[in-house]
Every structure is written in C-alpha cells, then in structure tokens.
Amino acid sequence: MILYKKAESVTEYLIEQKKLGKTIGLVPTMGALHEGHLSLIELSKQNCDITVCSIFVNPTQFNDPKDFEKYPVTVPNDLHLLEAKKCDVVFLPSVSEIYPGGVKAVKHYDLSDLENLLEGKYRPGHFQGVCKVVDRLLNIVKPDKTFLGQKDYQQCMVIQRLINLLELPIELVLGNTIREAKGLAMSSRNSRLGQDDKQKATAIYSALNYIKEHYGEKLPAQLEEDAARFLKSHGFDAVDYVSIVNGTTLKPVNESNSNNKIVALIAAFIGGIRLIDNMVVKP
Ligand code: PAF
C-alpha cells in the first residue's frame, strides 16, 4: 500500500498507472473506517485494477463547527484496516493540499432542489461542501469509477448530479448499506453512542422496515407519522424527518401508487448524536 500526502504526487503516480492501461477506483472517506467503508474497498477492488482510498475530514461540509471538532479521527487504525484489505493507495491530504486557495474560496454548484431537501434543509451548505471536496478529489485522482455507500442516499444523488454537471467520464457505483447484527447502519458516528443508545438506535431500522412492509396499505403521510412516533417512543430525542420520496428527485410522494423508485429516509437524534438511514421501499 502506498501512502501519499501530496496531491501532485498521487496524480503523477496514477497518470502513470493509467498509461499502463490500469483502471482506477476511488473510495472517498472521512476516515474512522468501519465495515461499510471496507465493503466499498472490496467493491472497488472487484471492479478496478487500482483502488485509492482518500481520508480527509472535510471542514467545508460541517455546518456545525462542534460536529467537526468531535468527528472521530483514527488514522493509524484506518491505515491498518486498509493495509489488511490490500487497498493499493491511500491519499491522506492536509487541508491546504485540498484547498490551496483556502476553505473560504467561493465555488458554487447548481444542485437544484437536491440541496434544499431533507439533509439540505437541516444542514445548510453541507452539500456544497461535499461537492467542493469531491470535485477536488475526482480532479486529483481522476478515477474511472468512484464508490459511495447508499447509507448516504442523498449524498449519492448529489454526487451523481455533480458528475453530470462537470461532464466527468466517471461512473458512480453505490455500495449496499452495511448493518450491525441488529440492523443499525454502520456509521463513523456510532462510535459516539453509548451502549444503551446504540441498542435503542436500532429502532430506525425497525421504522424503515415498518414503512416498507406497509407501503401501499397506508398513505405515505400516515406511514411517516407512525414511524416518527415509533422512534420517539423508542428512545429517540428528536426526529428531523421521516420522508417517503421519489428515489431520483427526492421529492415527497403523496400517493402509494407511484411507478417510480421509492425510498424512505430518516434523520433523528439519540443521545445527542444525529443518525441518518434509508431503505428502498419500492425498487
Ligand atoms: O461520506 C463521506 O464520508 C463524505 O461526505 C465524503 C463523500 C468523503 C466527502 O467528504
């Protein structure tokens, strides 16, 4: 495994590999790696000749500075896990390497309604920050494919839009959400949950399963209400949203008879930690 800290050096190396006919897969991460990330590394290794994992806690995507400060940083362990998975290249840049013009440099992406709905409504500016860093990483690595976890469903839709906007010849491949034994979606934030809250947090998975099971029998608004009530009665302190939406536009669906892909998404707080999860209700 080769470790690069400088953008120029990793670009140079990967351009040489491309000249040799090798395909490149990028798994962008913010570190604190878990099974979800490692499954993306595996997916990339199955699809591409060279797998690059970037580890960078991106300051521009945190709308809450306290959340940024508390974000878990576990680089030695991350490197150990990546080595064990036989990841080929790790890119571990500094802030100035990613943002040579400073983090405040203005760049705006036209993400349409995608950036104001759901996460966008509760985390203003978040997706602009995600696009800034992903744009830069795609530019540095120039991958053939990039791999993202479906757990961050809206982020996947946003990055697909970014790729389309920039007309990049890159395929976005989505990896399945990896869950713990009782259904809690793997997330770097789970490490901040106490044992009791971690147990209670599985209610998100139950709520999503409930929606999937009853979709078509009850109106979406009723299912959303039932699920939010269930979360609150099972230990969640607050629910930002339970939304049943069109899987492409992420706009709410009002009737159960839509022919489109339907996804249910949840964001809720437990023990002061904000968790998100989703489930495809109708493919
Ligand atoms: O999903 C994440 O970990 C981040 O949002 C990403 C895509 C690595 C950009 O910082």
XYZ file of C-alpha atoms and ligand atoms in Angstrom:
293
model
C 0.000 0.000 0.000
C 1.413 3.387 -0.948
C 0.611 6.428 1.168
C 0.518 9.871 -0.456
C 0.005 13.171 1.297
C 0.612 15.482 -1.678
C -1.984 15.922 -4.420
C 0.637 16.380 -7.117
C 2.445 13.142 -6.245
C -0.665 10.953 -6.194
C -1.876 12.445 -9.503
C 1.516 11.815 -11.096
C 1.569 8.191 -9.905
C -1.991 7.484 -11.071
C -1.453 9.078 -14.502
C 1.488 6.697 -14.988
C -0.716 3.746 -13.993
C -3.417 4.848 -16.440
C -0.821 4.972 -19.214
C -0.109 1.309 -18.396
C -3.806 0.585 -19.027
C -4.808 0.279 -15.356
C -8.286 1.335 -14.231
C -8.623 3.408 -11.058
C -11.311 3.181 -8.365
C -11.712 5.907 -5.727
C -13.318 5.377 -2.319
C -13.564 8.853 -0.733
C -13.880 8.759 3.075
C -13.511 10.937 6.143
C -11.726 8.117 7.968
C -12.928 6.401 11.167
C -13.295 3.436 8.854
C -15.772 0.640 9.513
C -17.171 -2.382 7.661
C -19.237 -0.088 5.408
C -16.092 1.594 4.048
C -14.234 -1.705 3.819
C -17.037 -3.195 1.721
C -16.543 -0.270 -0.710
C -12.818 -1.032 -0.864
C -13.708 -4.630 -1.763
C -16.200 -3.450 -4.392
C -13.573 -1.188 -5.919
C -11.011 -3.996 -5.944
C -13.511 -6.224 -7.774
C -14.162 -3.509 -10.369
C -10.834 -1.706 -10.854
C -7.119 -2.505 -11.096
C -6.033 0.112 -8.556
C -8.046 1.166 -5.513
C -7.408 4.561 -3.958
C -8.909 5.424 -0.571
C -8.853 9.081 0.450
C -9.061 10.022 4.122
C -9.903 13.656 4.721
C -12.236 15.164 7.315
C -13.619 17.901 5.133
C -14.194 21.113 7.128
C -16.392 22.737 4.463
C -19.192 20.180 4.777
C -19.788 20.669 8.518
C -22.458 23.282 9.119
C -21.932 22.788 12.866
C -18.307 23.523 13.937
C -18.795 21.413 17.106
C -19.663 18.412 14.951
C -16.430 18.955 13.012
C -14.365 19.144 16.206
C -15.941 15.946 17.542
C -15.610 13.966 14.331
C -13.643 10.796 15.185
C -10.083 10.677 13.822
C -8.473 7.221 13.877
C -5.792 7.382 11.175
C -3.384 4.650 12.464
C -6.256 2.172 12.773
C -7.647 3.226 9.356
C -4.268 2.567 7.719
C -4.073 -0.805 9.421
C -7.548 -1.786 8.133
C -6.760 -0.596 4.599
C -3.486 -2.496 4.547
C -5.330 -5.672 5.648
C -7.854 -5.151 2.797
C -4.961 -4.751 0.346
C -6.002 -1.255 -0.655
C -3.400 -0.069 -3.197
C -3.140 3.656 -2.476
C -4.124 5.875 0.457
C -4.403 9.612 -0.052
C -4.150 11.482 3.245
C -4.008 15.177 2.393
C -3.829 18.239 4.640
C -6.450 20.999 4.442
C -4.109 23.234 2.415
C -3.486 20.398 -0.046
C -7.221 20.099 -0.757
C -7.967 23.813 -0.528
C -4.857 25.627 -1.781
C -6.946 28.805 -2.134
C -8.287 28.479 1.435
C -11.506 26.877 2.713
C -13.473 30.077 2.163
C -12.809 30.204 -1.601
C -16.189 30.588 -3.265
C -17.286 27.929 -5.696
C -20.951 27.220 -6.192
C -22.564 24.157 -7.747
C -26.057 24.174 -9.181
C -27.579 21.267 -7.284
C -31.198 22.389 -7.865
C -33.723 21.234 -5.254
C -31.454 18.375 -4.209
C -29.549 20.668 -1.876
C -32.561 22.146 -0.106
C -34.497 18.987 0.640
C -34.049 16.619 3.596
C -30.403 16.873 4.770
C -30.051 20.128 2.837
C -32.847 21.716 4.857
C -31.282 20.751 8.202
C -27.629 21.192 7.198
C -27.448 24.354 5.070
C -24.338 24.444 2.896
C -23.497 20.799 3.618
C -23.830 19.537 0.056
C -21.930 22.493 -1.404
C -19.062 21.484 0.916
C -19.355 17.830 -0.123
C -19.235 18.874 -3.796
C -16.184 21.086 -3.216
C -14.152 18.241 -1.757
C -15.410 15.557 -4.132
C -14.785 17.804 -7.165
C -11.202 18.298 -5.938
C -10.661 14.595 -5.140
C -12.017 13.497 -8.525
C -9.700 16.003 -10.135
C -6.662 14.771 -8.223
C -7.329 11.022 -8.589
C -9.112 11.043 -11.983
C -10.756 7.687 -11.284
C -12.704 5.570 -13.752
C -15.193 4.729 -11.005
C -15.973 6.146 -7.594
C -17.642 4.131 -4.841
C -20.064 5.522 -2.261
C -22.284 3.945 0.367
C -26.026 4.016 -0.170
C -26.431 4.833 3.511
C -25.886 8.467 2.492
C -28.538 8.199 -0.208
C -28.991 11.927 -0.801
C -25.223 12.422 -0.983
C -25.098 9.737 -3.708
C -27.754 11.621 -5.724
C -25.885 14.909 -5.222
C -22.570 13.425 -6.374
C -24.230 11.878 -9.426
C -25.516 15.362 -10.258
C -22.026 16.810 -9.724
C -20.528 14.237 -12.117
C -23.210 15.096 -14.702
C -22.745 18.851 -14.195
C -18.977 18.635 -14.678
C -19.425 16.106 -17.511
C -16.842 13.812 -15.950
C -16.217 10.388 -17.513
C -16.626 8.723 -14.110
C -19.062 6.022 -13.082
C -20.612 6.310 -9.640
C -21.064 2.876 -8.066
C -23.272 2.572 -4.978
C -22.445 0.035 -2.280
C -25.148 -1.515 -0.083
C -25.619 -0.212 3.432
C -23.740 -2.479 5.818
C -25.590 -3.074 9.082
C -24.662 -4.347 12.509
C -26.320 -7.596 13.695
C -29.481 -5.838 14.917
C -29.830 -3.611 11.872
C -28.110 -0.368 12.917
C -26.456 1.071 9.790
C -22.679 1.275 10.171
C -21.554 4.867 10.596
C -18.472 6.589 11.963
C -20.828 8.474 14.284
C -21.933 5.223 16.001
C -18.666 5.251 17.942
C -20.023 8.285 19.830
C -23.105 6.379 21.027
C -23.234 4.775 24.465
C -24.092 1.053 24.615
C -27.694 1.712 25.697
C -28.334 4.301 22.956
C -26.696 2.048 20.381
C -29.196 -0.647 21.260
C -32.130 1.808 21.087
C -30.880 3.246 17.793
C -31.872 0.013 16.029
C -35.419 1.474 16.132
C -34.504 3.361 12.917
C -34.118 0.050 11.107
C -37.419 -1.210 12.556
C -39.153 2.010 11.466
C -37.802 1.679 7.917
C -38.903 -1.958 7.763
C -42.341 -0.936 9.014
C -42.650 1.604 6.199
C -41.533 -0.918 3.604
C -43.950 -3.556 4.893
C -46.962 -1.239 4.946
C -46.218 0.833 1.847
C -49.287 0.618 -0.393
C -51.615 -0.202 2.521
C -51.407 3.206 4.184
C -50.800 6.679 2.735
C -47.147 7.843 2.852
C -48.025 10.700 5.239
C -49.571 8.229 7.673
C -46.539 5.930 7.488
C -44.212 8.889 8.110
C -46.236 9.895 11.153
C -46.347 6.321 12.519
C -42.576 5.920 12.066
C -41.751 9.264 13.761
C -43.988 8.344 16.709
C -42.333 4.921 16.932
C -38.852 6.490 17.042
C -39.823 8.914 19.795
C -41.385 6.153 21.875
C -38.250 4.021 21.459
C -35.704 6.439 22.882
C -35.059 8.996 20.108
C -34.974 12.568 21.445
C -35.982 14.300 18.208
C -36.804 13.422 14.633
C -35.684 15.821 11.904
C -37.582 13.944 9.223
C -39.138 10.699 8.137
C -39.748 11.134 4.403
C -41.016 8.823 1.726
C -39.733 10.214 -1.544
C -39.159 9.654 -5.227
C -35.802 7.832 -5.376
C -34.406 10.133 -8.087
C -35.758 13.616 -7.363
C -36.099 13.053 -3.578
C -39.397 14.927 -3.743
C -42.168 13.664 -1.448
C -44.645 11.145 -2.809
C -48.229 11.653 -1.749
C -49.836 8.542 -3.166
C -48.739 4.936 -2.784
C -49.427 4.093 -6.417
C -46.406 5.826 -7.970
C -44.470 3.753 -10.535
C -41.143 5.315 -9.611
C -38.453 4.012 -7.307
C -39.462 4.966 -3.766
C -37.088 5.483 -0.855
C -37.816 6.167 2.814
C -35.256 8.363 4.608
C -34.899 9.158 8.298
C -32.772 11.604 10.302
C -33.156 11.534 14.079
C -31.246 12.288 17.281
C -30.383 9.846 20.013
C -28.054 10.639 22.931
C -27.168 13.937 21.204
C -25.998 12.128 18.045
C -27.737 12.682 14.730
C -28.204 9.454 12.783
C -29.423 9.038 9.211
C -30.578 5.928 7.408
C -32.774 4.943 4.475
C -34.374 1.996 2.740
C -35.616 1.388 -0.785
C -39.324 0.810 -0.282
C -40.100 0.093 -3.944
C -37.299 -0.589 -6.466
O -19.456 10.365 3.016
C -18.395 10.906 3.405
O -17.625 10.344 4.178
C -18.053 12.295 2.901
O -19.185 13.074 2.784
C -17.230 12.302 1.601
C -18.005 11.737 0.430
C -15.946 11.501 1.807
C -16.845 13.741 1.271
O -16.123 14.330 2.299
